[in-house]
PDB file of N, CA, C and O in Angstrom:
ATOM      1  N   UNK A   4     101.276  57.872 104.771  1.00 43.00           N
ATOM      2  CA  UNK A   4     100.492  58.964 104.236  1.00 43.00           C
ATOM      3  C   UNK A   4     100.700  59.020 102.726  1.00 43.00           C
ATOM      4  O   UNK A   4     101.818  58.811 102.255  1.00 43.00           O
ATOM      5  N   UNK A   5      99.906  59.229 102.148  1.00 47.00           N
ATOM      6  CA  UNK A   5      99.497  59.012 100.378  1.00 47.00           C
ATOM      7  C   UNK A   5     100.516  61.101  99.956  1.00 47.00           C
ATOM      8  O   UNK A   5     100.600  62.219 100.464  1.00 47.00           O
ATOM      9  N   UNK A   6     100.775  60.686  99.308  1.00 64.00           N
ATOM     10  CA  UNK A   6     101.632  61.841  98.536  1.00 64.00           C
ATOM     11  C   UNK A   6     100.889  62.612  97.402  1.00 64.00           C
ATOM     12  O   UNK A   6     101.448  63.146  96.444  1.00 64.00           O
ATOM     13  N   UNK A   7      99.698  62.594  97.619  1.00 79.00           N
ATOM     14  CA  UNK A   7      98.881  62.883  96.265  1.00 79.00           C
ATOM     15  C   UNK A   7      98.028  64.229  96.927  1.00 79.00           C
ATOM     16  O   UNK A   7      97.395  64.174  97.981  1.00 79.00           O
ATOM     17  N   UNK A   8      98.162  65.451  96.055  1.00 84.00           N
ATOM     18  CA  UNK A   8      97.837  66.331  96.687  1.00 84.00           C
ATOM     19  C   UNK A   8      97.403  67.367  95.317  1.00 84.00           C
ATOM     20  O   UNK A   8      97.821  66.962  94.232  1.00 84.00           O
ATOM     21  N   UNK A   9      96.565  68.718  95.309  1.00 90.00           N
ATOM     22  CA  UNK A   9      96.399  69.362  93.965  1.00 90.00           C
ATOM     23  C   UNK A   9      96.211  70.859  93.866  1.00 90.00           C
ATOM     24  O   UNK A   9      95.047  71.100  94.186  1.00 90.00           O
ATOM     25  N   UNK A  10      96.734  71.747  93.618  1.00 94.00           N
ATOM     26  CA  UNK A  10      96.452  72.884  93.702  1.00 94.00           C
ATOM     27  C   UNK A  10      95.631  73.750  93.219  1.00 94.00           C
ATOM     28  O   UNK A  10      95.376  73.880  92.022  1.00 94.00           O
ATOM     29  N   UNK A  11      94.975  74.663  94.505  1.00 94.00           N
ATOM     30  CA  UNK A  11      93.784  75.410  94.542  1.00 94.00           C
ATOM     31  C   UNK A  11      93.884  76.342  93.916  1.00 94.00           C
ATOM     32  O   UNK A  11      95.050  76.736  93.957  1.00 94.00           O
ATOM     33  N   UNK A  12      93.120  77.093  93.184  1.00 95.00           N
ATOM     34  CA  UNK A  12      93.379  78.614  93.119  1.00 95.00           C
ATOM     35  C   UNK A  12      92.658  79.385  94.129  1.00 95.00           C
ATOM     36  O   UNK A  12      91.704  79.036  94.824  1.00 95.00           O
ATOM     37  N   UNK A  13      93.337  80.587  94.079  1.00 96.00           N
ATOM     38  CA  UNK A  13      92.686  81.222  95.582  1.00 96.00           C
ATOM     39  C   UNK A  13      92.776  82.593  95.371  1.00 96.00           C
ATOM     40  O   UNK A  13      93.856  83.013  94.954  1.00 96.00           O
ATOM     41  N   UNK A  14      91.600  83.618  95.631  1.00 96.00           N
ATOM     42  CA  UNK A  14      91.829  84.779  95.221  1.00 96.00           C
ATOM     43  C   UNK A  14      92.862  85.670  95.775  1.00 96.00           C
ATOM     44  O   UNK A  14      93.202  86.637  95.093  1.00 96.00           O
ATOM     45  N   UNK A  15      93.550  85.417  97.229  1.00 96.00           N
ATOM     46  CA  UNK A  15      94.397  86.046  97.628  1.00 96.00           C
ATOM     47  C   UNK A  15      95.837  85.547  97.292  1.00 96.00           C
ATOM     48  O   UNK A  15      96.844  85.859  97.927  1.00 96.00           O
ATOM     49  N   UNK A  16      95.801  84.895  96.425  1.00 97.00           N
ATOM     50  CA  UNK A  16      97.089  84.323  96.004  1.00 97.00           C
ATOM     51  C   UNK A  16      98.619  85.415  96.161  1.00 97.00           C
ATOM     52  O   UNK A  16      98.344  86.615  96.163  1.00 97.00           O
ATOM     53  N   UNK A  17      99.945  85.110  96.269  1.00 96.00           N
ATOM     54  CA  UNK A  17     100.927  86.333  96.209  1.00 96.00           C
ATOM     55  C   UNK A  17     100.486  87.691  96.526  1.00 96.00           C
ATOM     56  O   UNK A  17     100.582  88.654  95.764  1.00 96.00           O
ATOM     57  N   UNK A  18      99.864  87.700  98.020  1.00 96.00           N
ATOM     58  CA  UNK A  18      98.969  88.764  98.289  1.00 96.00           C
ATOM     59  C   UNK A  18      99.532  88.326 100.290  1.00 96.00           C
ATOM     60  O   UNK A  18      99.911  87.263 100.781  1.00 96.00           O
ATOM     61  N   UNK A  19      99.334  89.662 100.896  1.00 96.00           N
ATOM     62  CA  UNK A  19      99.650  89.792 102.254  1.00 96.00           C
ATOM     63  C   UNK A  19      98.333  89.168 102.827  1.00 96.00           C
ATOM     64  O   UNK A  19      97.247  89.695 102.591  1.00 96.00           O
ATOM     65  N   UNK A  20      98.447  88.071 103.560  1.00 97.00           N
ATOM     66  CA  UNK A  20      97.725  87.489 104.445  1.00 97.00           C
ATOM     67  C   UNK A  20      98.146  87.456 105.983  1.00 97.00           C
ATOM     68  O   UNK A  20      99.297  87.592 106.397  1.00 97.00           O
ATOM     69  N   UNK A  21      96.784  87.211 106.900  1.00 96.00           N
ATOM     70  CA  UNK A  21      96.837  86.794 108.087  1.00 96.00           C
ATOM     71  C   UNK A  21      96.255  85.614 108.834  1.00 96.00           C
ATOM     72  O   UNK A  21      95.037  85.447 108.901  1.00 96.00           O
ATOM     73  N   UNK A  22      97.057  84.863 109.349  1.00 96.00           N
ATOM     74  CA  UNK A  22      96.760  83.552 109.913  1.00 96.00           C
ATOM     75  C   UNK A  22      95.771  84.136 111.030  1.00 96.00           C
ATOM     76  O   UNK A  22      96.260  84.840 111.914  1.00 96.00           O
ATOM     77  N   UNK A  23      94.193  83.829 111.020  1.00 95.00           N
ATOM     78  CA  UNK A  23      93.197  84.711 112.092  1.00 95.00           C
ATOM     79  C   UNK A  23      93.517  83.340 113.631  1.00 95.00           C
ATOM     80  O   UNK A  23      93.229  83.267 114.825  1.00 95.00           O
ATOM     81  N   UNK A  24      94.304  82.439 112.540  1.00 93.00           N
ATOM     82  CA  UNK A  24      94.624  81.174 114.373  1.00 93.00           C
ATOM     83  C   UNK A  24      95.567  81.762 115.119  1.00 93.00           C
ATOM     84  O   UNK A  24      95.379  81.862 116.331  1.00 93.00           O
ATOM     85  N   UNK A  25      96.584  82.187 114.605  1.00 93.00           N
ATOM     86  CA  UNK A  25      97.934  82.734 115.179  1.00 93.00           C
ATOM     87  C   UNK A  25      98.254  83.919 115.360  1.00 93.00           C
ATOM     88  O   UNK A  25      99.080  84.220 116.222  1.00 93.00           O
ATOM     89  N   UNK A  26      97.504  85.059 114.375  1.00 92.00           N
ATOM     90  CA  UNK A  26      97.909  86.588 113.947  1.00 92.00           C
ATOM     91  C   UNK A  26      98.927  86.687 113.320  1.00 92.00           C
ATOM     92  O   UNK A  26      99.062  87.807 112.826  1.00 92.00           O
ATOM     93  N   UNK A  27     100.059  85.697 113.031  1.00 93.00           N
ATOM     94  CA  UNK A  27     101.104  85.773 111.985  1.00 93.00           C
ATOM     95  C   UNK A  27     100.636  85.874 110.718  1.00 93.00           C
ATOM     96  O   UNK A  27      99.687  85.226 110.275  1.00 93.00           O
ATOM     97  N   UNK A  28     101.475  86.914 109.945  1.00 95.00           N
ATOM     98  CA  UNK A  28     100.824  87.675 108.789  1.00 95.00           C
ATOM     99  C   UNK A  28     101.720  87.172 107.452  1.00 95.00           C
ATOM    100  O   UNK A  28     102.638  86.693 108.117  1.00 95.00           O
ATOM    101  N   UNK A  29     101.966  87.025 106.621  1.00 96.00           N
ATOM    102  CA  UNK A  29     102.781  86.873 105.406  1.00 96.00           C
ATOM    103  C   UNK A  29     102.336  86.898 104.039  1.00 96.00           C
ATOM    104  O   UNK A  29     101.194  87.280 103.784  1.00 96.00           O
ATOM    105  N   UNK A  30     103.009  86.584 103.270  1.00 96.00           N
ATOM    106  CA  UNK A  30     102.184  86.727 101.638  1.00 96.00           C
ATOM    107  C   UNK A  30     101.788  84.463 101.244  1.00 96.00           C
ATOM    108  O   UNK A  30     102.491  83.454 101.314  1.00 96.00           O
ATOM    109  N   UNK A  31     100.559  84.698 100.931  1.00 97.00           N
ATOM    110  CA  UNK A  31     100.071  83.519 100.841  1.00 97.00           C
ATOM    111  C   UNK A  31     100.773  82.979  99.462  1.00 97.00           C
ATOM    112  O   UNK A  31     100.535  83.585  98.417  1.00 97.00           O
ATOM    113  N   UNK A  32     101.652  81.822  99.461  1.00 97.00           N
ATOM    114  CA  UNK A  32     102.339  81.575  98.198  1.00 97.00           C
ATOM    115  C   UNK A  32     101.539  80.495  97.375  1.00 97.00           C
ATOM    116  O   UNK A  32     101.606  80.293  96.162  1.00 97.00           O
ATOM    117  N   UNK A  33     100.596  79.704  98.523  1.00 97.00           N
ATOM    118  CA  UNK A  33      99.816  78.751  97.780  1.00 97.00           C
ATOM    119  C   UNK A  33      98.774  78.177  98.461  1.00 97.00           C
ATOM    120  O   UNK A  33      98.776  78.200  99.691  1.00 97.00           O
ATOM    121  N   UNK A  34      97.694  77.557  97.713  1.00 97.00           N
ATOM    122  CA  UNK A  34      96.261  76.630  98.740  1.00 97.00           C
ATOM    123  C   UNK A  34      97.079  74.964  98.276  1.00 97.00           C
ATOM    124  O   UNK A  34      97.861  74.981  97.326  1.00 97.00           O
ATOM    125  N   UNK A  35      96.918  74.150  98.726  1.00 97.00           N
ATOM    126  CA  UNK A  35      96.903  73.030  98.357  1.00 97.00           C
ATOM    127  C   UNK A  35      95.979  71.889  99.153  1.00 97.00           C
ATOM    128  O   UNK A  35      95.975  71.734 100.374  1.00 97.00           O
ATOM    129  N   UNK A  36      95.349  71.274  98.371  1.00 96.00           N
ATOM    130  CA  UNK A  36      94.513  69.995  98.794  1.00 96.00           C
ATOM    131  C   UNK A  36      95.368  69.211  99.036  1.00 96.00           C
ATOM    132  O   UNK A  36      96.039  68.885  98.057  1.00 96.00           O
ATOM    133  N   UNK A  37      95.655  68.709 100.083  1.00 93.00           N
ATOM    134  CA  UNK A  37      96.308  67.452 100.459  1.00 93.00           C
ATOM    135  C   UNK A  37      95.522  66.659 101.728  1.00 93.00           C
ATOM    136  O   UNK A  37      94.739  66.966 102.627  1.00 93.00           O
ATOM    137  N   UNK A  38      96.134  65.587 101.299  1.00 90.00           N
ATOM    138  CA  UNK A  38      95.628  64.186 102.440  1.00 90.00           C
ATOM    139  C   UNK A  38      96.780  64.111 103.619  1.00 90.00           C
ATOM    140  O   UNK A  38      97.777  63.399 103.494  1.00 90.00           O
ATOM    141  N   UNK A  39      96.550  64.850 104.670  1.00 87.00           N
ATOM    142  CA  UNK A  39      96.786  65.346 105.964  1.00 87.00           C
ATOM    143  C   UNK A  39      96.743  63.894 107.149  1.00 87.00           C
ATOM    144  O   UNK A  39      97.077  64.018 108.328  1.00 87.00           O
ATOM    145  N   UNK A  40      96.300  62.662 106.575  1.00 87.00           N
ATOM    146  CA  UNK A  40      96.020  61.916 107.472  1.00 87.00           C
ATOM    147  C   UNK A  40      97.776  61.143 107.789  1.00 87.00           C
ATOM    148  O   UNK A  40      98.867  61.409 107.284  1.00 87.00           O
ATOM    149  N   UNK A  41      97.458  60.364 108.597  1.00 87.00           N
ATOM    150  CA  UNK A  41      98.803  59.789 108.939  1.00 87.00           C
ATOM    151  C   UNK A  41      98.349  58.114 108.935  1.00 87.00           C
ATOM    152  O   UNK A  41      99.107  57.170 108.712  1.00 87.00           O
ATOM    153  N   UNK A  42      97.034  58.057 109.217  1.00 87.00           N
ATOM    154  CA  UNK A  42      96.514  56.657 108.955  1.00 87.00           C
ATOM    155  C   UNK A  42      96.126  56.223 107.648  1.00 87.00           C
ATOM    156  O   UNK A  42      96.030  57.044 106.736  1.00 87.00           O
ATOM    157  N   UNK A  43      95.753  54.271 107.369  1.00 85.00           N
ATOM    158  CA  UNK A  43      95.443  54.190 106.467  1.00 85.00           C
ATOM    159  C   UNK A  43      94.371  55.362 105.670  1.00 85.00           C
ATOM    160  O   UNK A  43      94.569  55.818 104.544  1.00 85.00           O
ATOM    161  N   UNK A  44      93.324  55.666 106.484  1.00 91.00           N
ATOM    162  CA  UNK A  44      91.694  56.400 106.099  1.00 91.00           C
ATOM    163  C   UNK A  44      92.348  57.792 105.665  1.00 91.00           C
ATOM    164  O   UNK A  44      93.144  58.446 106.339  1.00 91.00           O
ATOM    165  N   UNK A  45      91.881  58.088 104.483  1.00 90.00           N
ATOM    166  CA  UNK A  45      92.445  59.480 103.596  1.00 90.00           C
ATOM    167  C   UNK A  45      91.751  60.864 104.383  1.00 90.00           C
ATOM    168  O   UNK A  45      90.538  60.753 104.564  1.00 90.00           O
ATOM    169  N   UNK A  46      92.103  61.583 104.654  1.00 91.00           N
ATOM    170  CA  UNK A  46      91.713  62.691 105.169  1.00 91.00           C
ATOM    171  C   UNK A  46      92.219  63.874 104.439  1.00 91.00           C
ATOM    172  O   UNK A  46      93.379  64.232 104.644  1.00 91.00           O
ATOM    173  N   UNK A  47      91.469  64.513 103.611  1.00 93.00           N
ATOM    174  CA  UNK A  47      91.814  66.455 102.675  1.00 93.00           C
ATOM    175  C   UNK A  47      91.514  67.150 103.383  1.00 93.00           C
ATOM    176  O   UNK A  47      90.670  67.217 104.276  1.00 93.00           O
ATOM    177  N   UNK A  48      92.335  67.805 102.933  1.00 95.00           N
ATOM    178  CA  UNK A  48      92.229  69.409 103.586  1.00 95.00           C
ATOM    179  C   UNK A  48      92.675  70.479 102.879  1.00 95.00           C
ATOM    180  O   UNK A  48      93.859  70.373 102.558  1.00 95.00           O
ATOM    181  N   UNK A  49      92.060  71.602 102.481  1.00 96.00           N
ATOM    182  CA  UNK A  49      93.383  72.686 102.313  1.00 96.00           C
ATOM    183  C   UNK A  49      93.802  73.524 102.683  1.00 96.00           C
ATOM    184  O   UNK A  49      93.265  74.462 103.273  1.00 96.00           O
ATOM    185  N   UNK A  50      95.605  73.240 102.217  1.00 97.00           N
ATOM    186  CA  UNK A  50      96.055  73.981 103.216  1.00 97.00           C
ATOM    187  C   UNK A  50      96.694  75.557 102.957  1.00 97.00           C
ATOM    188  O   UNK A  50      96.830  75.805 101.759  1.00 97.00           O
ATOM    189  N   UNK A  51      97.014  76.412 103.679  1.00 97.00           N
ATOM    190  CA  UNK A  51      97.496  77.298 102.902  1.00 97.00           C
ATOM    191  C   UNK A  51      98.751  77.608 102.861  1.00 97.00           C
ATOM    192  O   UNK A  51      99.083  76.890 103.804  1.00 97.00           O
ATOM    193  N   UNK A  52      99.936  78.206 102.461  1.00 97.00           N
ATOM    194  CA  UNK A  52     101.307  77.817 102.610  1.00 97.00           C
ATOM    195  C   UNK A  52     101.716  79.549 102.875  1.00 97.00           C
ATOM    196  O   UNK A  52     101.758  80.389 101.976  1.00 97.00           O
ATOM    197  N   UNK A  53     101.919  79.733 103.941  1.00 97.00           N
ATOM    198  CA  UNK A  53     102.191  81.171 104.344  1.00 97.00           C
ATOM    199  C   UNK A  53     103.637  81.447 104.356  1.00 97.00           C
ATOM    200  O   UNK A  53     104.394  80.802 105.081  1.00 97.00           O
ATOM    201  N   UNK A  54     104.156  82.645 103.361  1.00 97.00           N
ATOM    202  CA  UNK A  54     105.652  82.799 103.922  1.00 97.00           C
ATOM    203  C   UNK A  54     106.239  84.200 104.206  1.00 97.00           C
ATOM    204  O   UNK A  54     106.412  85.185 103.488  1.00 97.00           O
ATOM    205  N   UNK A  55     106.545  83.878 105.821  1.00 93.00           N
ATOM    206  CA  UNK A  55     106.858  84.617 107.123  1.00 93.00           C
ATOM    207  C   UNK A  55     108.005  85.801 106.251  1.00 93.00           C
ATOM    208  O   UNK A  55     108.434  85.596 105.115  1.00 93.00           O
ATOM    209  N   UNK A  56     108.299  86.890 107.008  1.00 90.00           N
ATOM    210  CA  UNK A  56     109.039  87.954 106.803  1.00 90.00           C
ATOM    211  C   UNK A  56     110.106  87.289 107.189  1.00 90.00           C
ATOM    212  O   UNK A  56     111.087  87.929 106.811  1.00 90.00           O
ATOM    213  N   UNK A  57     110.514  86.056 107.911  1.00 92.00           N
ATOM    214  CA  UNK A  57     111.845  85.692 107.625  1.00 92.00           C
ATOM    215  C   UNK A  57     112.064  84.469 106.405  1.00 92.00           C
ATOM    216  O   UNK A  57     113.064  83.769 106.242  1.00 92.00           O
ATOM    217  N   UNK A  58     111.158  84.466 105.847  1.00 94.00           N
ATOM    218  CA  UNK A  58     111.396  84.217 104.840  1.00 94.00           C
ATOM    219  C   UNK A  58     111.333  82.088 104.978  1.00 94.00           C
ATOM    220  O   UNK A  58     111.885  81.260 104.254  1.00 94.00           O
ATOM    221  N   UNK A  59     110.501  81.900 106.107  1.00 95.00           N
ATOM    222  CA  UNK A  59     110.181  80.525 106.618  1.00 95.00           C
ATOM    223  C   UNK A  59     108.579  80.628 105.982  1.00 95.00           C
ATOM    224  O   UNK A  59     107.819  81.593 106.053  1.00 95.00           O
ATOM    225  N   UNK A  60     108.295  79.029 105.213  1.00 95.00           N
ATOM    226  CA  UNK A  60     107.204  79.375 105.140  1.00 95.00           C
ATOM    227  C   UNK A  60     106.314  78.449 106.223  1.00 95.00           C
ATOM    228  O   UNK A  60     106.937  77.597 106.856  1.00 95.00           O
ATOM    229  N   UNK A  61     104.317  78.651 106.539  1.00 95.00           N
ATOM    230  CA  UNK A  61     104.019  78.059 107.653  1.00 95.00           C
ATOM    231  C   UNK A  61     103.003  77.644 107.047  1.00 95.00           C
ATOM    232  O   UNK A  61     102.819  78.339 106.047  1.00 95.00           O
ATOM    233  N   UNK A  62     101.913  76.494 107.211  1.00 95.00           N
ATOM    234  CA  UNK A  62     101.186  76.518 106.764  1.00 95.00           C
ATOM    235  C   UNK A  62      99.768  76.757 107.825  1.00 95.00           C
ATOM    236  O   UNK A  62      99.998  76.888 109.027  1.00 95.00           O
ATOM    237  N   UNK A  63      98.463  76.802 107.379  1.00 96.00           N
ATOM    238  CA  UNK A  63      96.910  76.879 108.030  1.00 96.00           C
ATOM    239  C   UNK A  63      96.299  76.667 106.926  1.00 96.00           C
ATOM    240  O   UNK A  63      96.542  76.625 105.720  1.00 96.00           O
ATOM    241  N   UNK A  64      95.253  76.516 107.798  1.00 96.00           N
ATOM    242  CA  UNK A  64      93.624  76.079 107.002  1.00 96.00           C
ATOM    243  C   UNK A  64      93.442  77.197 106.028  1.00 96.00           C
ATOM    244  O   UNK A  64      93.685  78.341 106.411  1.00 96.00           O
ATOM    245  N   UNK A  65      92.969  76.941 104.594  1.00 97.00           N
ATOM    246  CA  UNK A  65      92.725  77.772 103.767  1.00 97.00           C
ATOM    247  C   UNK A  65      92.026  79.115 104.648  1.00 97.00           C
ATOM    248  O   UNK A  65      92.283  80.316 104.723  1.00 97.00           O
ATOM    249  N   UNK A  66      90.821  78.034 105.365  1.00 96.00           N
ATOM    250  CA  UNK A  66      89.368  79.014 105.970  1.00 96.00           C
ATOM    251  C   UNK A  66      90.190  80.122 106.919  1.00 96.00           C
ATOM    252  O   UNK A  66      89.617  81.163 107.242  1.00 96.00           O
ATOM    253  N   UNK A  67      91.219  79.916 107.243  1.00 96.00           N
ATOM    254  CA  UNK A  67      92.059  80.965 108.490  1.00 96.00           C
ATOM    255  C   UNK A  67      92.548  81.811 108.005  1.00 96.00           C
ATOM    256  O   UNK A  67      93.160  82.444 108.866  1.00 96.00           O
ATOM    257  N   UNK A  68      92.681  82.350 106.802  1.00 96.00           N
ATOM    258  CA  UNK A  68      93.304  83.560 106.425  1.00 96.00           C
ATOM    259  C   UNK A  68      92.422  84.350 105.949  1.00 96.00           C
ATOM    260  O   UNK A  68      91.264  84.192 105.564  1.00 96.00           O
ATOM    261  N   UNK A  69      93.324  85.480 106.047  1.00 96.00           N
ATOM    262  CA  UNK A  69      92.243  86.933 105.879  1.00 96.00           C
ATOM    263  C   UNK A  69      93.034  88.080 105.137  1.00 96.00           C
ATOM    264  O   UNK A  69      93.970  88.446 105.848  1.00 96.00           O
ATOM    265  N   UNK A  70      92.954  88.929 103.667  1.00 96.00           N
ATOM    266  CA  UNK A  70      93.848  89.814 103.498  1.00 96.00           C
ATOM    267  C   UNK A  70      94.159  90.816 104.949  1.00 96.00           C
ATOM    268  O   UNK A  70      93.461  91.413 105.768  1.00 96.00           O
ATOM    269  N   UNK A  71      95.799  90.573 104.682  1.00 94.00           N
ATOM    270  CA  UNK A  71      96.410  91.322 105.941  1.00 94.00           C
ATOM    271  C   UNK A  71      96.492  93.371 105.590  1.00 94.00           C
ATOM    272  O   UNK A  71      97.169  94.027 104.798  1.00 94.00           O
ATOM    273  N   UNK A  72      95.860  93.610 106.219  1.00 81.00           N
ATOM    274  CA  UNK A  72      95.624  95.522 105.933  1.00 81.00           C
ATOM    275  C   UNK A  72      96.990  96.416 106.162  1.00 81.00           C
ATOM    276  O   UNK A  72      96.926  97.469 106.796  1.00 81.00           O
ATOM    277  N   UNK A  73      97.852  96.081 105.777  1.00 65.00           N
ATOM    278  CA  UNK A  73      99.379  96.929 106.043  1.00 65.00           C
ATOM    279  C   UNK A  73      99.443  98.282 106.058  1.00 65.00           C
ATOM    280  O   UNK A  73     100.476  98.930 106.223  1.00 65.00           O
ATOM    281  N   UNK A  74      98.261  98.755 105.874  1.00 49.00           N
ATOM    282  CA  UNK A  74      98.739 100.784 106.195  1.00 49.00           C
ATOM    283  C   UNK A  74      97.882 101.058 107.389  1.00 49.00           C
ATOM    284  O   UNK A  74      96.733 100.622 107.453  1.00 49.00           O
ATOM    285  N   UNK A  75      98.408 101.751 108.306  1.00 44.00           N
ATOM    286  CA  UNK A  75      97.637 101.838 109.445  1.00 44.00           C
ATOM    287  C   UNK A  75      96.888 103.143 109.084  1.00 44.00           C
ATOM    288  O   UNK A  75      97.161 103.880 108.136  1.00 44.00           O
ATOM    289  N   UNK A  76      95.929 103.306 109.966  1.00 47.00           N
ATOM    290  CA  UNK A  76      94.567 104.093 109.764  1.00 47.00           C
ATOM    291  C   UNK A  76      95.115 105.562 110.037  1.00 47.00           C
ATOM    292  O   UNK A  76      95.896 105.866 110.938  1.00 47.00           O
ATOM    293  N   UNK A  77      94.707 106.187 109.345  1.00 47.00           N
ATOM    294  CA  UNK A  77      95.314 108.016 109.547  1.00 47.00           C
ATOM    295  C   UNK A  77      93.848 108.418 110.422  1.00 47.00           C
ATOM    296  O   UNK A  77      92.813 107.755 110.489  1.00 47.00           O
ATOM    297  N   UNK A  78      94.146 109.647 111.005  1.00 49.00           N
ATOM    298  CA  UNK A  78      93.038 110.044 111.730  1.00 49.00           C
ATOM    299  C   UNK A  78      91.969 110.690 111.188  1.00 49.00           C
ATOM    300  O   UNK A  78      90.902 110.891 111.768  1.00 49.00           O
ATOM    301  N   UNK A  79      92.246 111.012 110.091  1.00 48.00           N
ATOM    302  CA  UNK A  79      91.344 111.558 108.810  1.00 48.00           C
ATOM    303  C   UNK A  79      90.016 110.608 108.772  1.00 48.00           C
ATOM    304  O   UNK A  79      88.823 110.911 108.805  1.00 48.00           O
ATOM    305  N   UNK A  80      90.758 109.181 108.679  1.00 45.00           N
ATOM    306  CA  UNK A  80      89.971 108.255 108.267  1.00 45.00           C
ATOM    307  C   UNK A  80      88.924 107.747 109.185  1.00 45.00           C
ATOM    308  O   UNK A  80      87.795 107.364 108.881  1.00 45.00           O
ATOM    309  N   UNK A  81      89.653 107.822 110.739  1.00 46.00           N
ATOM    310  CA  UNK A  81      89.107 107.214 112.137  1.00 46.00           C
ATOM    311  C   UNK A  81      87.678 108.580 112.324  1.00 46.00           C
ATOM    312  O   UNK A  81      86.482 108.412 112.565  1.00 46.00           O
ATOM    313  N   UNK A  82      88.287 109.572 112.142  1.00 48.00           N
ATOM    314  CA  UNK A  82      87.208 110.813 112.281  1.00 48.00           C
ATOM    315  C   UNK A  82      86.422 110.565 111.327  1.00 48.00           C
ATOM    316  O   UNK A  82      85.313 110.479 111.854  1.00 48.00           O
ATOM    317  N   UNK A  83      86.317 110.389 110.182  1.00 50.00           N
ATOM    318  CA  UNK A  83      85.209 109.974 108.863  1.00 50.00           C
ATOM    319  C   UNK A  83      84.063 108.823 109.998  1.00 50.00           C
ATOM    320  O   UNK A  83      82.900 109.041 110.339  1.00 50.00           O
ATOM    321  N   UNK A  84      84.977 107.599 110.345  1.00 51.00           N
ATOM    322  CA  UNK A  84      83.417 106.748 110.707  1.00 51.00           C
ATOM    323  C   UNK A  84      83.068 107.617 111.872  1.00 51.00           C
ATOM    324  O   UNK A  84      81.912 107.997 111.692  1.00 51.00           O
ATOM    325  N   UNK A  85      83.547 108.100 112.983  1.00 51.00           N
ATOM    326  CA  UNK A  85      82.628 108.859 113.738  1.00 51.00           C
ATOM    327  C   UNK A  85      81.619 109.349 113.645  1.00 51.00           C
ATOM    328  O   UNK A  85      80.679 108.985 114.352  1.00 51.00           O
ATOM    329  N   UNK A  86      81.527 110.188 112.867  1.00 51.00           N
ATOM    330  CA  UNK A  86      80.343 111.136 111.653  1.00 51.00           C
ATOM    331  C   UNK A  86      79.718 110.274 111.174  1.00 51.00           C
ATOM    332  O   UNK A  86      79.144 110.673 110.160  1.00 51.00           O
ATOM    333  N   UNK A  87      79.436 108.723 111.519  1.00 53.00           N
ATOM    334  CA  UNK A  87      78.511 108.284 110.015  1.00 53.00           C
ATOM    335  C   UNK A  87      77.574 107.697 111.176  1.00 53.00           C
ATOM    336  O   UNK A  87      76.523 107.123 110.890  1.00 53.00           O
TER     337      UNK A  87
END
């Protein structure tokens, strides 16, 4: 596998994310383009580098994350969409 890889910028960068493959949530530390293949034929991808509340990081597909919403909903708020 080729070692040549380049970093993305990404708007959720150092920001709470959620893996939508797994539901594991963490702060996204980085995107990176890398060649994922194991054979001669080059294969990119990017990836995203998630790191866990224990402090392990994991990676997924850029496309799989989603800002993670950390304050749960008050009832104030749940009663507002009712009314609409």
């Amino acid at each position: 596998m080729s070692e040549c890889y380049e970093y993305v910028p990404h708007r959720l960068l150092r920001q709470r994310v959620r893996d939508i493959a797994s539901g594991f949530e963490g702060v996204l530390m980085a995107v990176i383009n890398e060649n994922v293949s194991d054979t001669g034929i080059e294969r990119w991808m990017e990836l995203a580098y998630i790191r866990g509340a224990s402090g392990r990081e994991f990676t997924t597909a850029a496309t799989n994350i989603e800002p993670a919403h950390d304050q749960p909903r008050t009832a104030g708020s749940r009663r507002d969409e009712r009314s609409t």
